[in-house]
mmCIF file of C-alpha atoms and ligand atoms in Angstrom:
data_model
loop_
_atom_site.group_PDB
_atom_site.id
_atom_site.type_symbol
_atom_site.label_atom_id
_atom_site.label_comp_id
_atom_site.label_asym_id
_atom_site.label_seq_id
_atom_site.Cartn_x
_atom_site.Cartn_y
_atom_site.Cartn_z
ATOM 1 C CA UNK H 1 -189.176 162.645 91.217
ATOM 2 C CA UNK H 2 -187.010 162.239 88.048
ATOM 3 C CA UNK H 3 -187.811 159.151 85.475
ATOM 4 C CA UNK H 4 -186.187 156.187 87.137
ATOM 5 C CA UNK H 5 -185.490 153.165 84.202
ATOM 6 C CA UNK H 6 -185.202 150.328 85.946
ATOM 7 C CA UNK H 7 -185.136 148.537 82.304
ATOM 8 C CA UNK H 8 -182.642 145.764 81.879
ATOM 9 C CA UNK H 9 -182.344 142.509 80.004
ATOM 10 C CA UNK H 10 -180.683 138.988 80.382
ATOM 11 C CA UNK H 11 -178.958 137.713 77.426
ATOM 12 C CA UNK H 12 -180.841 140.165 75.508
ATOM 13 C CA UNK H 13 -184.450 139.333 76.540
ATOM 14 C CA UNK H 14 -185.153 142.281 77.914
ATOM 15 C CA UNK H 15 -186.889 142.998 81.776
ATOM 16 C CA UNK H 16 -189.390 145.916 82.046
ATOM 17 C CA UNK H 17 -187.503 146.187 85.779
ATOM 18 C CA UNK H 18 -184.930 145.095 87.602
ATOM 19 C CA UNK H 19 -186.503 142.694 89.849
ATOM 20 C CA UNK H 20 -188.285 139.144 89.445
ATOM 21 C CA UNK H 21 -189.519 136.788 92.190
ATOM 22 C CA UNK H 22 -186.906 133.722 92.249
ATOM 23 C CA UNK H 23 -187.688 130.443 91.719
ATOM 24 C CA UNK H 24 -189.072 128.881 95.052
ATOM 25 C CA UNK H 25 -192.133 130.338 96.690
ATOM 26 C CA UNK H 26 -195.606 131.272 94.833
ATOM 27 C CA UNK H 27 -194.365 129.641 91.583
ATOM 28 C CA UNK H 28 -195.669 126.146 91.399
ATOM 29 C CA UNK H 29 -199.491 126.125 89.831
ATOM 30 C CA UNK H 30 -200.656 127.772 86.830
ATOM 31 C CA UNK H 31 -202.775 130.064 89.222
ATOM 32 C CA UNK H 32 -199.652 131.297 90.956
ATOM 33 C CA UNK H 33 -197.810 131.789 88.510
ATOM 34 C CA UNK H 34 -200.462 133.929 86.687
ATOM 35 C CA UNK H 35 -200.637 135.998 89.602
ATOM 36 C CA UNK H 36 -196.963 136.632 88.878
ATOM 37 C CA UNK H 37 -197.431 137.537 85.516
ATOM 38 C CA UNK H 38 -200.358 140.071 86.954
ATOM 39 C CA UNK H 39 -197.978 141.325 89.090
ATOM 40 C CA UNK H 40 -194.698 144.163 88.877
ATOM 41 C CA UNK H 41 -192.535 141.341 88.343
ATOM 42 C CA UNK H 42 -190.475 141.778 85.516
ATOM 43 C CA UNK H 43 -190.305 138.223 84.143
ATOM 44 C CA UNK H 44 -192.358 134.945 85.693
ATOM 45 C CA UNK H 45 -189.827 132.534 87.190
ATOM 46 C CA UNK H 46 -191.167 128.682 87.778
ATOM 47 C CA UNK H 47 -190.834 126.881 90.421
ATOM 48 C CA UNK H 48 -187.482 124.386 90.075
ATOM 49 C CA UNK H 49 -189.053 121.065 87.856
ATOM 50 C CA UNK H 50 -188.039 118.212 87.676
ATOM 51 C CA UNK H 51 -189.195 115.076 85.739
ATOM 52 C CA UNK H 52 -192.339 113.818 87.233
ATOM 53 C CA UNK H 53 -194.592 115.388 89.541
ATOM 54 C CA UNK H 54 -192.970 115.600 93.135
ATOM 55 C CA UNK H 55 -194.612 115.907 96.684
ATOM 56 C CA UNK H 56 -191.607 116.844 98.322
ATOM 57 C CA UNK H 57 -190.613 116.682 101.646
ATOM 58 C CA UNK H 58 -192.735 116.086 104.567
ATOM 59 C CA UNK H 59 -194.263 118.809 106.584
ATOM 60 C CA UNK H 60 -193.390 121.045 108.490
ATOM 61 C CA UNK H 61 -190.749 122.443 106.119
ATOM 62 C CA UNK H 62 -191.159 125.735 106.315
ATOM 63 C CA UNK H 63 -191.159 128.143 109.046
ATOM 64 C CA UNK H 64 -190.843 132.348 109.040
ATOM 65 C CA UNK H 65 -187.968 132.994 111.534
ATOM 66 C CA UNK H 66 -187.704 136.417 112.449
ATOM 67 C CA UNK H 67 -184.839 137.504 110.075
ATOM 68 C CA UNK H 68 -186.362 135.432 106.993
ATOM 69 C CA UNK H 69 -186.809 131.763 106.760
ATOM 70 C CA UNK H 70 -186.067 128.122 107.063
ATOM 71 C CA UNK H 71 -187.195 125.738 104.435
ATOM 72 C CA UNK H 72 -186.729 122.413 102.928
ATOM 73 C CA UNK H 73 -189.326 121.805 100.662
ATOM 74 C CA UNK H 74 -187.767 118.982 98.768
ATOM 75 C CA UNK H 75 -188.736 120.404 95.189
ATOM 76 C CA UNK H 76 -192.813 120.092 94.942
ATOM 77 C CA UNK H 77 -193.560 120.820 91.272
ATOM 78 C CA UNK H 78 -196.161 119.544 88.750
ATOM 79 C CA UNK H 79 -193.218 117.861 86.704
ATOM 80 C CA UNK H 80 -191.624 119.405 83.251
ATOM 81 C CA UNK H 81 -194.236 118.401 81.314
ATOM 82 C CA UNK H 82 -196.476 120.913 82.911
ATOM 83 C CA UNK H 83 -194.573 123.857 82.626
ATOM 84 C CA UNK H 84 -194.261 122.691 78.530
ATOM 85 C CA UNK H 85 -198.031 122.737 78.177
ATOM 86 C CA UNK H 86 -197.985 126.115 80.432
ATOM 87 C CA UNK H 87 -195.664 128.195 78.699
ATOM 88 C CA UNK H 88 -198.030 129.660 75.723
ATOM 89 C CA UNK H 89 -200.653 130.733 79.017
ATOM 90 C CA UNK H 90 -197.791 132.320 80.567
ATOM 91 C CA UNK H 91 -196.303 133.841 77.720
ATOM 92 C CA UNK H 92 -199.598 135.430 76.644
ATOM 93 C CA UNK H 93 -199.296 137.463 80.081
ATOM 94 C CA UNK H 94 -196.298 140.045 78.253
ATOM 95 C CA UNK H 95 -193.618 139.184 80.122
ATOM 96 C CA UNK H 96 -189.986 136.648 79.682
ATOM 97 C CA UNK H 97 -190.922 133.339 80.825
ATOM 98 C CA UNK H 98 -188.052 131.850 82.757
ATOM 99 C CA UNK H 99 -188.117 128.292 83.679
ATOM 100 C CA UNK H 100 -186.174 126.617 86.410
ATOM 101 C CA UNK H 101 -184.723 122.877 86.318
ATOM 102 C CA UNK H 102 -183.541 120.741 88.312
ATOM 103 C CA UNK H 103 -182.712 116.927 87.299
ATOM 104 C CA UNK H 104 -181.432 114.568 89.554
ATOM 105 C CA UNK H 105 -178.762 113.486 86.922
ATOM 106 C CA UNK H 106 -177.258 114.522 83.785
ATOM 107 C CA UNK H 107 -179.378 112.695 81.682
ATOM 108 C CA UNK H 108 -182.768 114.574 83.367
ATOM 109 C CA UNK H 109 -181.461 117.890 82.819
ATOM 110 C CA UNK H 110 -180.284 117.027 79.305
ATOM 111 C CA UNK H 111 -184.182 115.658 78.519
ATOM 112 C CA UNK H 112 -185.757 118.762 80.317
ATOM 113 C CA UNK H 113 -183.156 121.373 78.949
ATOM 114 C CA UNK H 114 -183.624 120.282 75.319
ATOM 115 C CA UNK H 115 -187.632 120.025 76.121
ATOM 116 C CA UNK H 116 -187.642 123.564 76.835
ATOM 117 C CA UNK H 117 -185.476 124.968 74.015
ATOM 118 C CA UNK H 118 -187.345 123.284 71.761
ATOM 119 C CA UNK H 119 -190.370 125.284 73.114
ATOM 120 C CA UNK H 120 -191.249 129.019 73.367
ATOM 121 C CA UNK H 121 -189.609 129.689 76.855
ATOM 122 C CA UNK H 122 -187.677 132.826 76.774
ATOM 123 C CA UNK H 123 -184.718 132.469 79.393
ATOM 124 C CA UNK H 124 -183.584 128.566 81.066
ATOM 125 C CA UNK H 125 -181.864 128.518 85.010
ATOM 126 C CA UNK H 126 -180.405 125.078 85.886
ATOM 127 C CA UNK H 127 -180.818 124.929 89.653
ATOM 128 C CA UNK H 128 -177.626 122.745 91.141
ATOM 129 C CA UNK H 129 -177.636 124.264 94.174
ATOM 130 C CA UNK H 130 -180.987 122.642 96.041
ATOM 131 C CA UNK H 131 -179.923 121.726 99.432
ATOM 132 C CA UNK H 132 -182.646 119.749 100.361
ATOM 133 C CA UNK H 133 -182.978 116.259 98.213
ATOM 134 C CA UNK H 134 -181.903 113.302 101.055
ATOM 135 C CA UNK H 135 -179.134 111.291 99.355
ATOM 136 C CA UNK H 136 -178.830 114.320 96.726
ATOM 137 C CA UNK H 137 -175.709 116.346 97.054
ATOM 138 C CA UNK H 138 -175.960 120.067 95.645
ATOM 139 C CA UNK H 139 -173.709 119.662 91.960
ATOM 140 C CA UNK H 140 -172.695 123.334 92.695
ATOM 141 C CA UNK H 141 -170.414 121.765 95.823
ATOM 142 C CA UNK H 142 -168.800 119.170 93.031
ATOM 143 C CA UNK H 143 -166.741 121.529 90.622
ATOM 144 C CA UNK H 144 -166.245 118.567 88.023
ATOM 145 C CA UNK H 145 -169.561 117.233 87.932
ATOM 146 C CA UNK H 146 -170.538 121.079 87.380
ATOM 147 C CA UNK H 147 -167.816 121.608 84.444
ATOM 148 C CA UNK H 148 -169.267 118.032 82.867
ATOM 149 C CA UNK H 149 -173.000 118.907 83.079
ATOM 150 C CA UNK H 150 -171.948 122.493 81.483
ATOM 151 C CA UNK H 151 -169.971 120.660 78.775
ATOM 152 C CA UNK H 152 -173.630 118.745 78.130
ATOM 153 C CA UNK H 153 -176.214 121.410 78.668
ATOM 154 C CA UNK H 154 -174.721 124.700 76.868
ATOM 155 C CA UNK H 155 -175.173 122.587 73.467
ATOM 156 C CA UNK H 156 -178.481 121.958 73.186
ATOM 157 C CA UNK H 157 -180.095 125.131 71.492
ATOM 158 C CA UNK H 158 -179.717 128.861 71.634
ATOM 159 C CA UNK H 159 -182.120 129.996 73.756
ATOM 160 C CA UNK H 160 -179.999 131.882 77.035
ATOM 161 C CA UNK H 161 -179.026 129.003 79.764
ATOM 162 C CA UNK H 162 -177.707 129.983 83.499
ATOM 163 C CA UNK H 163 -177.061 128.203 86.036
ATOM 164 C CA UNK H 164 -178.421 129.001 89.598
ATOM 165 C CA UNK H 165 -175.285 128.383 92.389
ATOM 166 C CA UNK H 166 -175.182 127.602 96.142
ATOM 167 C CA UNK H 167 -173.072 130.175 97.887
ATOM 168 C CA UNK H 168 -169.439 129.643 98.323
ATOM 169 C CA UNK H 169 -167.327 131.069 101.648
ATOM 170 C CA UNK H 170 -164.010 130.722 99.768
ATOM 171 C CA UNK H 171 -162.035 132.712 97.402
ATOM 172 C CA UNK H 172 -160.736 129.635 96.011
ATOM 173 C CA UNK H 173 -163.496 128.592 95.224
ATOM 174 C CA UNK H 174 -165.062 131.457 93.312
ATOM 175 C CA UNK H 175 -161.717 131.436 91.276
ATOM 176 C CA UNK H 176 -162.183 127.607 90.480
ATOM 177 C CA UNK H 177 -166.236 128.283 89.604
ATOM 178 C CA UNK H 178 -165.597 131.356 87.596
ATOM 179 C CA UNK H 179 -162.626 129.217 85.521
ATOM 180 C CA UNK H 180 -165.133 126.329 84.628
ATOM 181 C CA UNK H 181 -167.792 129.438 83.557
ATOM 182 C CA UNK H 182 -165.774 130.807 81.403
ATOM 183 C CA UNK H 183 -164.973 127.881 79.425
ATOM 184 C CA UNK H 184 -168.585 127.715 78.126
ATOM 185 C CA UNK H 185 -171.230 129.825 76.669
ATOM 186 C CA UNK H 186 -173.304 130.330 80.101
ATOM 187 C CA UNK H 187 -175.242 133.147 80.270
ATOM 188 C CA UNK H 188 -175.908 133.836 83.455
ATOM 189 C CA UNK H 189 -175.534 133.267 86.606
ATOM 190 C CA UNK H 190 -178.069 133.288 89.925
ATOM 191 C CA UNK H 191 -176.636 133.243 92.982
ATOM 192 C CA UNK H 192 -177.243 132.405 95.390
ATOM 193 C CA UNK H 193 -179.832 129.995 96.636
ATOM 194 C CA UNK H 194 -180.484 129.288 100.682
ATOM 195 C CA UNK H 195 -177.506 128.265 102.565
ATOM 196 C CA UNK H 196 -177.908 124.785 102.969
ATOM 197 C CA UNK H 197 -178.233 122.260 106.161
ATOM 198 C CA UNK H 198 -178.457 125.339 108.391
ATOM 199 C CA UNK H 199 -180.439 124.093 111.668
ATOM 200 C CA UNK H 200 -182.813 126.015 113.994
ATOM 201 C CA UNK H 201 -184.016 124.679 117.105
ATOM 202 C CA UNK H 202 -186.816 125.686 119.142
ATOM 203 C CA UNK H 203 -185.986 126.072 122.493
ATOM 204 C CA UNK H 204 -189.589 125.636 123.693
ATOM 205 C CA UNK H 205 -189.943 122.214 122.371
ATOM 206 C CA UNK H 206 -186.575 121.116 122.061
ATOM 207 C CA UNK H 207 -187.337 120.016 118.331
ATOM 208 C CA UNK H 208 -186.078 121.394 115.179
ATOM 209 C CA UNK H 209 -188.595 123.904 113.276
ATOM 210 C CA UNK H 210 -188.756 121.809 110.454
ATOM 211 C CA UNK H 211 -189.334 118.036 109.800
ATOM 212 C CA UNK H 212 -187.274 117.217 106.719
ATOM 213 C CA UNK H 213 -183.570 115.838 107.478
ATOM 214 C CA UNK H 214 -183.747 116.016 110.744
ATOM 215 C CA UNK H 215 -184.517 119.508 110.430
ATOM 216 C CA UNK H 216 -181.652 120.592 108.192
ATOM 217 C CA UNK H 217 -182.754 123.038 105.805
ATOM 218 C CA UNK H 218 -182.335 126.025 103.929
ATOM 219 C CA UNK H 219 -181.690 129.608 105.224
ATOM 220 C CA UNK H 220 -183.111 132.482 103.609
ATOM 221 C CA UNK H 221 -183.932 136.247 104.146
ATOM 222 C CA UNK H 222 -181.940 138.561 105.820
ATOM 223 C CA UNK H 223 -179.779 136.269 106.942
ATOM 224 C CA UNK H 224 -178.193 135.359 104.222
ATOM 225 C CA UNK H 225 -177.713 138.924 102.257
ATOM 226 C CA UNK H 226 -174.194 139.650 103.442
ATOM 227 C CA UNK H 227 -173.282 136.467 101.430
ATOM 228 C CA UNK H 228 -175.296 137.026 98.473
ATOM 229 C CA UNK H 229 -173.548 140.315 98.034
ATOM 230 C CA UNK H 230 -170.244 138.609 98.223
ATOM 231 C CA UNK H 231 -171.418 136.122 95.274
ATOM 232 C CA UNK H 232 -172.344 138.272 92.847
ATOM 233 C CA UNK H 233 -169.497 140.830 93.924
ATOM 234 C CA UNK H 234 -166.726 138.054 93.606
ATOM 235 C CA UNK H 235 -168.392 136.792 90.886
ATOM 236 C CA UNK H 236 -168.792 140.048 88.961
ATOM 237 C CA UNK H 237 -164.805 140.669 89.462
ATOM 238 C CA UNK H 238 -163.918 137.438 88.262
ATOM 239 C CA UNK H 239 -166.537 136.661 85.294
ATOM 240 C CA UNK H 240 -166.338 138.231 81.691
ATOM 241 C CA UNK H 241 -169.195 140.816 81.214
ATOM 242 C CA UNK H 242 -170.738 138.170 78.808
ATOM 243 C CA UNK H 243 -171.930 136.137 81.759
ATOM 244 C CA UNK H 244 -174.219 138.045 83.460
ATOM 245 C CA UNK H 245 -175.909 137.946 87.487
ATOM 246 C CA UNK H 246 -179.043 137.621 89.090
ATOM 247 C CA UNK H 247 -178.945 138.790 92.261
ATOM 248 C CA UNK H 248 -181.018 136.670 95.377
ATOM 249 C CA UNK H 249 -180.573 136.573 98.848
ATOM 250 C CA UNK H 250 -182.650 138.828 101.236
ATOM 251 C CA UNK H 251 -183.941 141.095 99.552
ATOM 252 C CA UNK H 252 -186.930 143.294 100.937
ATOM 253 C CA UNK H 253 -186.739 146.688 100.474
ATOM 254 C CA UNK H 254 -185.271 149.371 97.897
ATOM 255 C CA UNK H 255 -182.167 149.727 99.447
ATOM 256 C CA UNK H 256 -181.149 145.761 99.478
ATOM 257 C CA UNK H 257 -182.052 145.916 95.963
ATOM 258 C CA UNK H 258 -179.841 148.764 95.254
ATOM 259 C CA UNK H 259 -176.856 147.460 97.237
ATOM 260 C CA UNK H 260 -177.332 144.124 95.104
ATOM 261 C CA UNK H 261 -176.897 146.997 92.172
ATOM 262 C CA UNK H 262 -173.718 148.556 93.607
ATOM 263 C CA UNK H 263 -172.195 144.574 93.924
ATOM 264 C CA UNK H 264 -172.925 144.347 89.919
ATOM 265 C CA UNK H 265 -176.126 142.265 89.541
ATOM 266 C CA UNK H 266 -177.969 142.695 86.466
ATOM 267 C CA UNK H 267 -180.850 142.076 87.674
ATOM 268 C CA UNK H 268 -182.291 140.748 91.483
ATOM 269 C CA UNK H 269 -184.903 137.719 92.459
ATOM 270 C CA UNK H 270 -187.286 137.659 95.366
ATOM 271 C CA UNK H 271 -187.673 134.565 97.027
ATOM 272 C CA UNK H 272 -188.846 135.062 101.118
ATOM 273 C CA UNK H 273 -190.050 138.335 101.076
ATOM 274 C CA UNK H 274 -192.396 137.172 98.091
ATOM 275 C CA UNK H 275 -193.579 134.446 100.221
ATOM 276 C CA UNK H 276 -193.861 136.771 103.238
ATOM 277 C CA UNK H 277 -195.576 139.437 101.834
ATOM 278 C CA UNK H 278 -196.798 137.903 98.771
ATOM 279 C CA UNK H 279 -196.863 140.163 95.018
ATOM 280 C CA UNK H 280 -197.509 143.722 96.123
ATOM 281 C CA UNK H 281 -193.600 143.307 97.035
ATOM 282 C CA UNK H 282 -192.708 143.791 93.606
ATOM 283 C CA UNK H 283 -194.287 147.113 93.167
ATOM 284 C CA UNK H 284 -193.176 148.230 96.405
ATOM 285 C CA UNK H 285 -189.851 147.211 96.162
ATOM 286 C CA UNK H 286 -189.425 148.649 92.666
ATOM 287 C CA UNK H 287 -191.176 152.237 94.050
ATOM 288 C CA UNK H 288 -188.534 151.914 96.873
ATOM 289 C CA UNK H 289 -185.675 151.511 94.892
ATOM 290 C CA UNK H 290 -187.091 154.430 92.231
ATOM 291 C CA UNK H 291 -187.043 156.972 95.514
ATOM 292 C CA UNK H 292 -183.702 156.218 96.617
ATOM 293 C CA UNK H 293 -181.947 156.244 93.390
ATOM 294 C CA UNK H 294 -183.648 159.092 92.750
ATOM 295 C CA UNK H 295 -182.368 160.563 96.091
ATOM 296 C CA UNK H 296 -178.708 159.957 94.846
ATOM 297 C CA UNK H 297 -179.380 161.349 91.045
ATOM 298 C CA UNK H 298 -179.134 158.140 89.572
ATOM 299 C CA UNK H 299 -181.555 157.620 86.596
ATOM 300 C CA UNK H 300 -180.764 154.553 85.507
ATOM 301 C CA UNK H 301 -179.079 150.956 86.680
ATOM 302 C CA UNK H 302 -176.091 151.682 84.890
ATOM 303 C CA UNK H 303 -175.460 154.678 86.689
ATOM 304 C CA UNK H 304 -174.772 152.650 89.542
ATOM 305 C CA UNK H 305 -174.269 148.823 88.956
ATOM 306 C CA UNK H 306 -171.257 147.418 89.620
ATOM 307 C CA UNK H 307 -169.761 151.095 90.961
ATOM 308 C CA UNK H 308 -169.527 149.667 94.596
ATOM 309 C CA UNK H 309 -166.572 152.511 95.823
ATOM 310 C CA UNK H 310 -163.368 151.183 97.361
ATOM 311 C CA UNK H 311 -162.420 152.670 100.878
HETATM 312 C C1 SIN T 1 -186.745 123.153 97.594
HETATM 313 O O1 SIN T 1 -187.752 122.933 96.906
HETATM 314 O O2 SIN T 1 -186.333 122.338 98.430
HETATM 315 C C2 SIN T 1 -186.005 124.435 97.434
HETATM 316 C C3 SIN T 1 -185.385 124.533 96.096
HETATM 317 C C4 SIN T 1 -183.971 124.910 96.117
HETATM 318 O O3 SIN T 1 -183.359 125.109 97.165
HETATM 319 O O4 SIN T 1 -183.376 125.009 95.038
#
């Protein structure tokens, strides 16, 4: 087999490989995340933080369906203040630290954005898309709350700030989403995260699979790859090259990976198949995606990203 680079970077921090684990399962404790950093994970993503220490949601919520996932964890974390302290352990590992947040307001992602570019974090991803806070609705739904918090939190230091979006079924509204990111210096974007208030029912014991909002929760896996690809492909026809895009949605092999290339992501997250199959995914993922680019005579991501070919 040829050399494959699978080298790529995100706002100039640059990614050993293409693909990460997303922010979600296996990223909450120190431990875990260490075992991230150990891992062929190109960068260590955090689990979403918020301001204090958080439970979340009752259990059961989560349970393995047979195409991925259902999930409404309800955002258990150790609090911001933890990651802070973490982020010279982490960084020591070699790899971009990225940190996820996600305030309940404004004013919580203002203190926890500014906390972290004040610190040695390399890359920050606002979560507004997390489906599963009762009374909470997800900001990325509510285009003028999104275009306000953007107007707050792209000011507060230099240090590369994305935003991590629900999925959107509309063309209108990935016009209207890629107007508002073009009017400020956003960096990236992640899309997408689970499709929200989804609802499985066991037919065995009548109940939902999961205990949190009456079972409503978020979908993941397989499911849900046809419309990641449509994200980042909209959004990579619409957005300025300046605003780059993770890639997540059901991705568990090579070839999802490389059709998340072909759509235009810059580089992909792992989120179910990392929880499924825990960190050896990485390496097998990346070795996957090596053999069949390899197979095609592509070298590099360039020679393929983006170049999805019209019918
Ligand atoms: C959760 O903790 O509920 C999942 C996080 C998310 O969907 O952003």
């Amino acid at each position: 087999m040829q050399h494959i680079d699978l080298s790529t970077n995100i706002a100039g921090i640059k990614l050993d490989s293409y693909l990460m684990n997303a922010s979600g399962p296996r990223c909450t404790s120190l431990q875990e995340l260490e075992v991230i950093g150990k891992s062929a994970s190109a960068a260590i993503v955090t689990k979403s933080c918020t301001i204090a220490f958080r439970e979340g949601n009752p259990e059961p919520r989560y349970s393995d369906l047979p195409l991925g996932s259902i999930q409404s964890m309800g955002l258990p974390n150790l609090g911001y203040k933890a990651y802070l302290e973490m982020v010279p352990q982490l960084k020591s590992l070699g790899k971009p630290v990225l940190v996820s947040i996600s305030g309940f307001s404004l004013e919580e992602n203002i203190e926890m954005v500014s906390a972290f570019q004040n610190s040695d974090i390399d890359i920050i991803e606002v979560n507004f898309s997390c489906p599963n806070i009762p009374g909470k609705a997800q900001v990325a739904y509510d285009f003028e709350q999104v275009e306000t918090a953007l107007s707050k939190l792209t000011v507060l230091g230099d240090k590369p700030l994305g935003i991590k979006l629900a999925p959107y079924f509309d063309m209108s509204h990935f016009i209207a989403m890629a107007e508002i990111l073009k009017k400020f210096p956003v960096k990236f974007i992640t899309c997408v995260n689970s499709i929200g208030n989804t609802l499985i029912i066991d037919p065995e014991t009548e109940s939902p699979m999961i205990k949190p909002k009456g079972g409503f929760g978020g979908l993941c896996g397989d499911y849900i790859k046809p419309i990641g690809l449509a994200n980042v492909r909209a959004f990579r026809e619409l957005l300025p090259e300046s605003i780059q895009i993770i890639g997540v949605g059901g991705i568990k092999n090579g070839i999802d990976a490389f059709e998340y290339l072909l759509a235009g992501a810059d580089a992909v997250q792992i989120a179910t198949c990392f929880e499924k199959e825990g960190a050896n995914c990485f390496s097998r993922i990346e070795n996957e995606l090596k053999a069949f680019m390899d197979k095609k005579g592509y070298n590099k991501l360039s020679d393929a990203k983006g170049k999805l070919k019209p019918l």
